[in-house]
Amino acid sequence: MRLKFLLGWLVTALLFAFATPAQAGEWRQGGKMLLTGGVSSIEGAAGGGLATWSLIAGNETDAGIGAKVHATYVALPDFNLASAGVAIGIKDRVELSYARQSFDTRKAGAALGLGAGFKFGQDIYSIKVKVAGNALYDQDKVLPQISIGVQYKRADKAPIIAAVGGKHSSGTDFYIAATKVILSKSMVVNATVRFTKANQFGLLGFGGDLSNAYKPQFEGSAGMLIKRNLLVGAEVRTRPNNLRFAREQRGLDVFAAWSISRHVAITAAYADLGDIATVRRQRGALLSLQGSI
């Protein structure tokens, strides 16, 4: 059922991508500039690949309701991460999103005592609300667009999470994000502070034998619009270190987001996620396909 739902949204977005201008005008009342709704983060919310931004998903302004679907794959030397989800933007004010993540341990699973090809997964349910500013239209003001958000995450391997020292298999992240599009410099900048207990984004649960307290973490992004439909940039994301058995490190990426049309975008990135579960130097490629209306 979950797969059919996501495929339905993707088909709808692709129909928009190849609609005639007249058809698109019938279906859409308003529209943002290309890429000013962000792309889809691995947790489903509008943002970059790793970071969540204050932007609201979809192509609509405050005139209507927009939406996006995404499918993302991260190929690392010893692991793979897949994410798929949907987000709805209401009046460019409220965003509701859902994402499903699957983390494949491949051959490393055997070395970790889990078995080759063992998979962790989690569901992520999110809400984001814009509370001040506008990332694009208030160019004469310093104030960025500011949003607050909540992400509830539920991992599906509770016994293993407990065995490695995790305190909970579900948890909630809280964040505040600020984003500004600087048209005079063709730049997009974002800063997010996330309060979280998540281990490896939540795939290894929440809290641990080192700490079970909420800790503020930073997510930063900066990008430049090389063309009106091509954004290149970089991101950094810090993470808490709660588990004794595996030190957790910050994540980095360098990305390019290409808007093929108003309704279809592709993001490619080189991602460095550091050491994961004692396996060192997990650096690889991220590829994401997004359909939006």
mmCIF file of C-alpha atoms in Angstrom:
data_model
loop_
_atom_site.group_PDB
_atom_site.id
_atom_site.type_symbol
_atom_site.label_atom_id
_atom_site.label_comp_id
_atom_site.label_asym_id
_atom_site.label_seq_id
_atom_site.Cartn_x
_atom_site.Cartn_y
_atom_site.Cartn_z
ATOM 1 C CA MET A 1 0.000 0.000 0.000
ATOM 2 C CA ARG A 2 2.806 2.389 0.895
ATOM 3 C CA LEU A 3 4.539 1.793 -2.470
ATOM 4 C CA LYS A 4 1.297 2.241 -4.443
ATOM 5 C CA PHE A 5 0.652 5.552 -2.679
ATOM 6 C CA LEU A 6 4.113 6.907 -3.527
ATOM 7 C CA LEU A 7 3.907 5.692 -7.118
ATOM 8 C CA GLY A 8 0.552 7.438 -7.510
ATOM 9 C CA TRP A 9 2.056 10.758 -6.456
ATOM 10 C CA LEU A 10 5.027 10.275 -8.768
ATOM 11 C CA VAL A 11 2.786 9.529 -11.769
ATOM 12 C CA THR A 12 0.769 12.677 -11.033
ATOM 13 C CA ALA A 13 3.931 14.797 -10.904
ATOM 14 C CA LEU A 14 5.220 13.331 -14.157
ATOM 15 C CA LEU A 15 1.901 14.098 -15.854
ATOM 16 C CA PHE A 16 2.427 17.729 -14.878
ATOM 17 C CA ALA A 17 5.955 17.621 -16.255
ATOM 18 C CA PHE A 18 4.785 16.669 -19.727
ATOM 19 C CA ALA A 19 1.490 18.566 -19.774
ATOM 20 C CA THR A 20 0.879 21.273 -22.334
ATOM 21 C CA PRO A 21 1.029 24.866 -21.060
ATOM 22 C CA ALA A 22 -2.766 25.067 -21.312
ATOM 23 C CA GLN A 23 -3.214 21.919 -19.225
ATOM 24 C CA ALA A 24 -0.719 23.111 -16.638
ATOM 25 C CA GLY A 25 -2.595 26.407 -16.360
ATOM 26 C CA GLU A 26 -5.821 24.557 -15.646
ATOM 27 C CA TRP A 27 -4.254 22.485 -12.856
ATOM 28 C CA ARG A 28 -2.055 25.107 -11.178
ATOM 29 C CA GLN A 29 -3.226 28.480 -9.876
ATOM 30 C CA GLY A 30 0.159 29.903 -8.918
ATOM 31 C CA GLY A 31 3.832 28.991 -8.977
ATOM 32 C CA LYS A 32 7.196 29.594 -7.352
ATOM 33 C CA MET A 33 10.428 30.287 -9.167
ATOM 34 C CA LEU A 34 12.393 27.159 -10.073
ATOM 35 C CA LEU A 35 14.139 25.468 -7.125
ATOM 36 C CA THR A 36 12.838 28.003 -4.568
ATOM 37 C CA GLY A 37 10.823 25.226 -2.937
ATOM 38 C CA GLY A 38 14.061 23.340 -2.273
ATOM 39 C CA VAL A 39 14.530 19.693 -3.173
ATOM 40 C CA SER A 40 13.767 16.731 -0.903
ATOM 41 C CA SER A 41 15.991 15.871 2.048
ATOM 42 C CA ILE A 42 16.534 12.213 2.959
ATOM 43 C CA GLU A 43 13.961 12.696 5.738
ATOM 44 C CA GLY A 44 11.291 13.866 3.298
ATOM 45 C CA ALA A 45 11.033 17.552 4.179
ATOM 46 C CA ALA A 46 11.905 20.309 1.705
ATOM 47 C CA GLY A 47 15.584 21.199 1.852
ATOM 48 C CA GLY A 48 18.881 19.949 0.488
ATOM 49 C CA GLY A 49 20.055 16.345 0.443
ATOM 50 C CA LEU A 50 21.150 16.232 4.102
ATOM 51 C CA ALA A 51 19.688 19.414 5.579
ATOM 52 C CA THR A 52 16.113 20.514 6.189
ATOM 53 C CA TRP A 53 15.381 24.091 5.066
ATOM 54 C CA SER A 54 12.630 26.520 6.054
ATOM 55 C CA LEU A 55 11.138 26.388 2.537
ATOM 56 C CA ILE A 56 7.721 24.789 2.054
ATOM 57 C CA ALA A 57 7.399 21.847 -0.356
ATOM 58 C CA GLY A 58 5.674 22.136 -3.715
ATOM 59 C CA ASN A 59 5.424 24.740 -6.454
ATOM 60 C CA GLU A 60 2.506 26.702 -5.020
ATOM 61 C CA THR A 61 2.664 30.148 -3.446
ATOM 62 C CA ASP A 62 0.083 31.266 -0.876
ATOM 63 C CA ALA A 63 -2.524 30.880 -3.643
ATOM 64 C CA GLY A 64 -2.907 27.122 -3.354
ATOM 65 C CA ILE A 65 -1.692 23.669 -2.365
ATOM 66 C CA GLY A 66 1.420 22.046 -3.816
ATOM 67 C CA ALA A 67 3.111 18.683 -3.355
ATOM 68 C CA LYS A 68 6.223 16.704 -4.156
ATOM 69 C CA VAL A 69 7.381 13.093 -4.155
ATOM 70 C CA HIS A 70 10.953 11.895 -4.016
ATOM 71 C CA ALA A 71 13.049 8.777 -4.411
ATOM 72 C CA THR A 72 16.635 9.004 -3.134
ATOM 73 C CA TYR A 73 19.495 6.494 -3.159
ATOM 74 C CA VAL A 74 22.824 6.861 -1.369
ATOM 75 C CA ALA A 75 25.521 4.388 -2.455
ATOM 76 C CA LEU A 76 28.387 4.071 0.045
ATOM 77 C CA PRO A 77 31.383 1.697 0.034
ATOM 78 C CA ASP A 78 29.819 -0.689 2.587
ATOM 79 C CA PHE A 79 26.181 0.385 2.928
ATOM 80 C CA ASN A 80 23.243 1.686 0.885
ATOM 81 C CA LEU A 81 20.505 4.053 2.025
ATOM 82 C CA ALA A 82 17.214 4.419 0.147
ATOM 83 C CA SER A 83 14.504 6.960 0.930
ATOM 84 C CA ALA A 84 11.118 7.580 -0.664
ATOM 85 C CA GLY A 85 8.400 9.945 0.420
ATOM 86 C CA VAL A 86 5.772 12.567 -0.209
ATOM 87 C CA ALA A 87 5.313 16.145 1.045
ATOM 88 C CA ILE A 88 2.357 18.521 0.791
ATOM 89 C CA GLY A 89 2.688 22.307 1.017
ATOM 90 C CA ILE A 90 -0.432 24.222 2.078
ATOM 91 C CA LYS A 91 -0.632 27.920 1.133
ATOM 92 C CA ASP A 92 3.191 28.124 1.319
ATOM 93 C CA ARG A 93 2.713 28.126 5.084
ATOM 94 C CA VAL A 94 2.420 24.530 6.326
ATOM 95 C CA GLU A 95 4.220 21.417 5.126
ATOM 96 C CA LEU A 96 3.225 17.824 5.915
ATOM 97 C CA SER A 97 5.579 15.034 4.876
ATOM 98 C CA TYR A 98 6.225 11.326 5.169
ATOM 99 C CA ALA A 99 9.338 9.332 4.247
ATOM 100 C CA ARG A 100 10.379 5.717 4.478
ATOM 101 C CA GLN A 101 14.091 4.940 4.826
ATOM 102 C CA SER A 102 15.797 1.600 4.274
ATOM 103 C CA PHE A 103 19.438 1.049 5.230
ATOM 104 C CA ASP A 104 21.095 -2.023 3.680
ATOM 105 C CA THR A 105 24.173 -3.336 5.525
ATOM 106 C CA ARG A 106 25.218 -5.513 2.522
ATOM 107 C CA LYS A 107 28.345 -7.592 3.295
ATOM 108 C CA ALA A 108 29.189 -5.411 6.305
ATOM 109 C CA GLY A 109 26.142 -6.882 8.048
ATOM 110 C CA ALA A 110 27.954 -10.215 8.384
ATOM 111 C CA ALA A 111 31.008 -8.556 9.961
ATOM 112 C CA LEU A 112 28.723 -6.765 12.408
ATOM 113 C CA GLY A 113 27.066 -10.037 13.392
ATOM 114 C CA LEU A 114 23.735 -9.204 11.775
ATOM 115 C CA GLY A 115 23.984 -11.261 8.612
ATOM 116 C CA ALA A 116 24.824 -10.131 5.087
ATOM 117 C CA GLY A 117 22.162 -7.911 3.576
ATOM 118 C CA PHE A 118 20.503 -7.119 6.905
ATOM 119 C CA LYS A 119 18.314 -3.996 6.634
ATOM 120 C CA PHE A 120 17.307 -1.303 9.092
ATOM 121 C CA GLY A 121 14.316 0.889 8.328
ATOM 122 C CA GLN A 122 12.316 3.750 9.740
ATOM 123 C CA ASP A 123 9.216 5.816 9.069
ATOM 124 C CA ILE A 124 9.395 9.616 9.406
ATOM 125 C CA TYR A 125 6.309 11.806 9.853
ATOM 126 C CA SER A 126 6.901 15.573 9.768
ATOM 127 C CA ILE A 127 5.185 18.921 10.048
ATOM 128 C CA LYS A 128 6.789 22.281 9.295
ATOM 129 C CA VAL A 129 5.258 25.744 9.770
ATOM 130 C CA LYS A 130 6.567 29.025 8.372
ATOM 131 C CA VAL A 131 6.446 31.589 11.184
ATOM 132 C CA ALA A 132 8.191 34.666 9.750
ATOM 133 C CA GLY A 133 9.737 36.210 6.648
ATOM 134 C CA ASN A 134 9.870 35.087 3.048
ATOM 135 C CA ALA A 135 12.974 33.510 1.537
ATOM 136 C CA LEU A 136 12.458 35.093 -1.888
ATOM 137 C CA TYR A 137 10.129 38.086 -1.948
ATOM 138 C CA ASP A 138 11.499 40.206 0.926
ATOM 139 C CA GLN A 139 14.740 41.103 -0.868
ATOM 140 C CA ASP A 140 14.881 44.510 0.784
ATOM 141 C CA LYS A 141 14.841 42.913 4.247
ATOM 142 C CA VAL A 142 17.589 41.102 6.133
ATOM 143 C CA LEU A 143 15.079 38.786 7.829
ATOM 144 C CA PRO A 144 15.191 35.284 6.284
ATOM 145 C CA GLN A 145 12.270 32.908 6.051
ATOM 146 C CA ILE A 146 11.990 31.146 9.407
ATOM 147 C CA SER A 147 10.169 27.886 9.995
ATOM 148 C CA ILE A 148 9.806 25.519 12.916
ATOM 149 C CA GLY A 149 9.314 21.800 12.522
ATOM 150 C CA VAL A 150 8.763 18.478 14.236
ATOM 151 C CA GLN A 151 9.795 15.055 12.901
ATOM 152 C CA TYR A 152 8.546 11.867 14.544
ATOM 153 C CA LYS A 153 10.731 8.871 13.646
ATOM 154 C CA ARG A 154 9.953 5.203 14.266
ATOM 155 C CA ALA A 155 12.688 2.633 13.627
ATOM 156 C CA ASP A 156 11.765 -1.014 13.024
ATOM 157 C CA LYS A 157 14.560 -2.990 14.720
ATOM 158 C CA ALA A 158 13.887 -2.369 18.423
ATOM 159 C CA PRO A 159 15.670 -5.510 19.770
ATOM 160 C CA ILE A 160 18.899 -4.718 17.890
ATOM 161 C CA ILE A 161 18.734 -1.047 18.857
ATOM 162 C CA ALA A 162 18.520 -2.088 22.513
ATOM 163 C CA ALA A 163 21.400 -4.560 22.069
ATOM 164 C CA VAL A 164 23.781 -1.849 20.784
ATOM 165 C CA GLY A 165 22.882 0.509 23.617
ATOM 166 C CA GLY A 166 20.029 2.568 22.145
ATOM 167 C CA LYS A 167 17.420 3.700 24.651
ATOM 168 C CA HIS A 168 14.399 3.985 22.353
ATOM 169 C CA SER A 169 13.331 2.785 18.904
ATOM 170 C CA SER A 170 11.258 5.911 18.271
ATOM 171 C CA GLY A 171 11.809 9.566 18.946
ATOM 172 C CA THR A 172 11.018 13.135 17.953
ATOM 173 C CA ASP A 173 13.292 15.810 16.504
ATOM 174 C CA PHE A 174 12.529 19.522 16.839
ATOM 175 C CA TYR A 175 14.133 22.174 14.641
ATOM 176 C CA ILE A 176 14.147 25.806 13.634
ATOM 177 C CA ALA A 177 15.368 26.687 10.138
ATOM 178 C CA ALA A 178 16.213 29.982 8.424
ATOM 179 C CA THR A 179 16.596 30.276 4.640
ATOM 180 C CA LYS A 180 17.313 33.253 2.379
ATOM 181 C CA VAL A 181 17.441 33.517 -1.413
ATOM 182 C CA ILE A 182 19.791 36.407 -2.307
ATOM 183 C CA LEU A 183 18.824 37.277 -5.862
ATOM 184 C CA SER A 184 21.541 39.919 -6.323
ATOM 185 C CA LYS A 185 24.184 37.230 -5.758
ATOM 186 C CA SER A 186 22.192 34.260 -7.151
ATOM 187 C CA MET A 187 22.654 32.492 -3.826
ATOM 188 C CA VAL A 188 20.624 30.372 -1.408
ATOM 189 C CA VAL A 189 21.789 30.058 2.206
ATOM 190 C CA ASN A 190 20.274 28.084 5.069
ATOM 191 C CA ALA A 191 20.983 27.445 8.741
ATOM 192 C CA THR A 192 19.049 24.941 10.849
ATOM 193 C CA VAL A 193 19.336 24.044 14.527
ATOM 194 C CA ARG A 194 17.931 20.587 15.303
ATOM 195 C CA PHE A 195 17.294 19.255 18.813
ATOM 196 C CA THR A 196 17.615 15.488 18.607
ATOM 197 C CA LYS A 197 18.576 12.221 20.301
ATOM 198 C CA ALA A 198 18.765 10.332 16.989
ATOM 199 C CA ASN A 199 21.527 7.799 16.309
ATOM 200 C CA GLN A 200 22.449 7.645 12.596
ATOM 201 C CA PHE A 201 19.444 9.820 11.702
ATOM 202 C CA GLY A 202 17.258 7.520 13.881
ATOM 203 C CA LEU A 203 18.005 4.220 12.122
ATOM 204 C CA LEU A 204 19.846 3.057 15.281
ATOM 205 C CA GLY A 205 17.251 4.505 17.628
ATOM 206 C CA PHE A 206 17.369 7.424 20.010
ATOM 207 C CA GLY A 207 19.569 8.086 23.008
ATOM 208 C CA GLY A 208 22.176 5.657 24.176
ATOM 209 C CA ASP A 209 24.577 4.424 26.818
ATOM 210 C CA LEU A 210 26.642 7.630 26.524
ATOM 211 C CA SER A 211 23.782 10.118 26.545
ATOM 212 C CA ASN A 212 19.981 10.185 26.512
ATOM 213 C CA ALA A 213 19.599 13.967 26.382
ATOM 214 C CA TYR A 214 18.452 16.254 23.585
ATOM 215 C CA LYS A 215 21.424 17.981 21.993
ATOM 216 C CA PRO A 216 21.401 20.893 19.536
ATOM 217 C CA GLN A 217 22.898 20.010 16.153
ATOM 218 C CA PHE A 218 23.665 22.256 13.187
ATOM 219 C CA GLU A 219 22.677 21.900 9.534
ATOM 220 C CA GLY A 220 24.116 24.431 7.107
ATOM 221 C CA SER A 221 23.707 24.830 3.355
ATOM 222 C CA ALA A 222 24.933 27.278 0.738
ATOM 223 C CA GLY A 223 24.235 27.143 -2.975
ATOM 224 C CA MET A 224 24.632 29.263 -6.088
ATOM 225 C CA LEU A 225 22.253 29.405 -9.026
ATOM 226 C CA ILE A 226 24.570 28.866 -11.993
ATOM 227 C CA LYS A 227 21.508 29.027 -14.231
ATOM 228 C CA ARG A 228 17.891 29.627 -13.325
ATOM 229 C CA ASN A 229 17.355 25.845 -13.276
ATOM 230 C CA LEU A 230 20.733 24.696 -11.862
ATOM 231 C CA LEU A 231 21.774 25.063 -8.222
ATOM 232 C CA VAL A 232 25.194 23.891 -6.990
ATOM 233 C CA GLY A 233 26.370 24.003 -3.411
ATOM 234 C CA ALA A 234 27.485 22.229 -0.269
ATOM 235 C CA GLU A 235 26.044 21.153 3.074
ATOM 236 C CA VAL A 236 27.206 20.128 6.524
ATOM 237 C CA ARG A 237 25.220 18.351 9.217
ATOM 238 C CA THR A 238 26.385 17.490 12.730
ATOM 239 C CA ARG A 239 24.988 14.569 14.730
ATOM 240 C CA PRO A 240 25.007 13.590 18.421
ATOM 241 C CA ASN A 241 27.338 10.902 19.740
ATOM 242 C CA ASN A 242 25.143 8.757 22.021
ATOM 243 C CA LEU A 243 26.347 5.168 21.501
ATOM 244 C CA ARG A 244 29.512 3.819 23.078
ATOM 245 C CA PHE A 245 30.131 1.137 20.452
ATOM 246 C CA ALA A 246 30.266 3.518 17.476
ATOM 247 C CA ARG A 247 31.392 7.127 17.359
ATOM 248 C CA GLU A 248 29.156 9.243 15.142
ATOM 249 C CA GLN A 249 30.522 12.002 12.923
ATOM 250 C CA ARG A 250 29.293 14.948 10.920
ATOM 251 C CA GLY A 251 28.003 14.526 7.373
ATOM 252 C CA LEU A 252 29.020 16.582 4.330
ATOM 253 C CA ASP A 253 27.888 16.795 0.754
ATOM 254 C CA VAL A 254 28.579 18.716 -2.443
ATOM 255 C CA PHE A 255 25.516 18.774 -4.672
ATOM 256 C CA ALA A 256 24.014 19.889 -7.959
ATOM 257 C CA ALA A 257 20.221 20.233 -8.287
ATOM 258 C CA TRP A 258 18.896 20.440 -11.849
ATOM 259 C CA SER A 259 15.288 21.380 -12.524
ATOM 260 C CA ILE A 260 14.500 19.575 -15.783
ATOM 261 C CA SER A 261 11.101 21.282 -15.848
ATOM 262 C CA ARG A 262 8.889 23.033 -13.341
ATOM 263 C CA HIS A 263 7.720 19.625 -12.146
ATOM 264 C CA VAL A 264 10.770 17.341 -12.293
ATOM 265 C CA ALA A 265 14.191 17.801 -10.673
ATOM 266 C CA ILE A 266 17.272 15.638 -10.230
ATOM 267 C CA THR A 267 19.822 16.081 -7.461
ATOM 268 C CA ALA A 268 23.275 14.482 -7.577
ATOM 269 C CA ALA A 269 25.807 14.767 -4.771
ATOM 270 C CA TYR A 270 29.048 13.458 -3.364
ATOM 271 C CA ALA A 271 28.317 12.628 0.277
ATOM 272 C CA ASP A 272 30.696 11.955 3.161
ATOM 273 C CA LEU A 273 28.875 10.416 6.140
ATOM 274 C CA GLY A 274 32.014 9.571 8.102
ATOM 275 C CA ASP A 275 32.244 6.312 10.059
ATOM 276 C CA ILE A 276 29.045 4.274 10.382
ATOM 277 C CA ALA A 277 28.694 1.527 13.027
ATOM 278 C CA THR A 278 32.502 1.116 13.342
ATOM 279 C CA VAL A 279 32.924 0.881 9.528
ATOM 280 C CA ARG A 280 35.218 3.705 8.481
ATOM 281 C CA ARG A 281 35.070 6.333 5.722
ATOM 282 C CA GLN A 282 31.619 6.005 4.224
ATOM 283 C CA ARG A 283 31.801 8.323 1.241
ATOM 284 C CA GLY A 284 29.800 7.900 -1.919
ATOM 285 C CA ALA A 285 27.160 9.143 -4.327
ATOM 286 C CA LEU A 286 23.659 10.475 -3.661
ATOM 287 C CA LEU A 287 21.066 10.575 -6.427
ATOM 288 C CA SER A 288 17.524 11.865 -5.964
ATOM 289 C CA LEU A 289 14.567 12.174 -8.345
ATOM 290 C CA GLN A 290 11.772 14.579 -7.411
ATOM 291 C CA GLY A 291 8.370 15.255 -8.929
ATOM 292 C CA SER A 292 6.425 18.313 -7.811
ATOM 293 C CA ILE A 293 3.196 20.206 -8.457
#
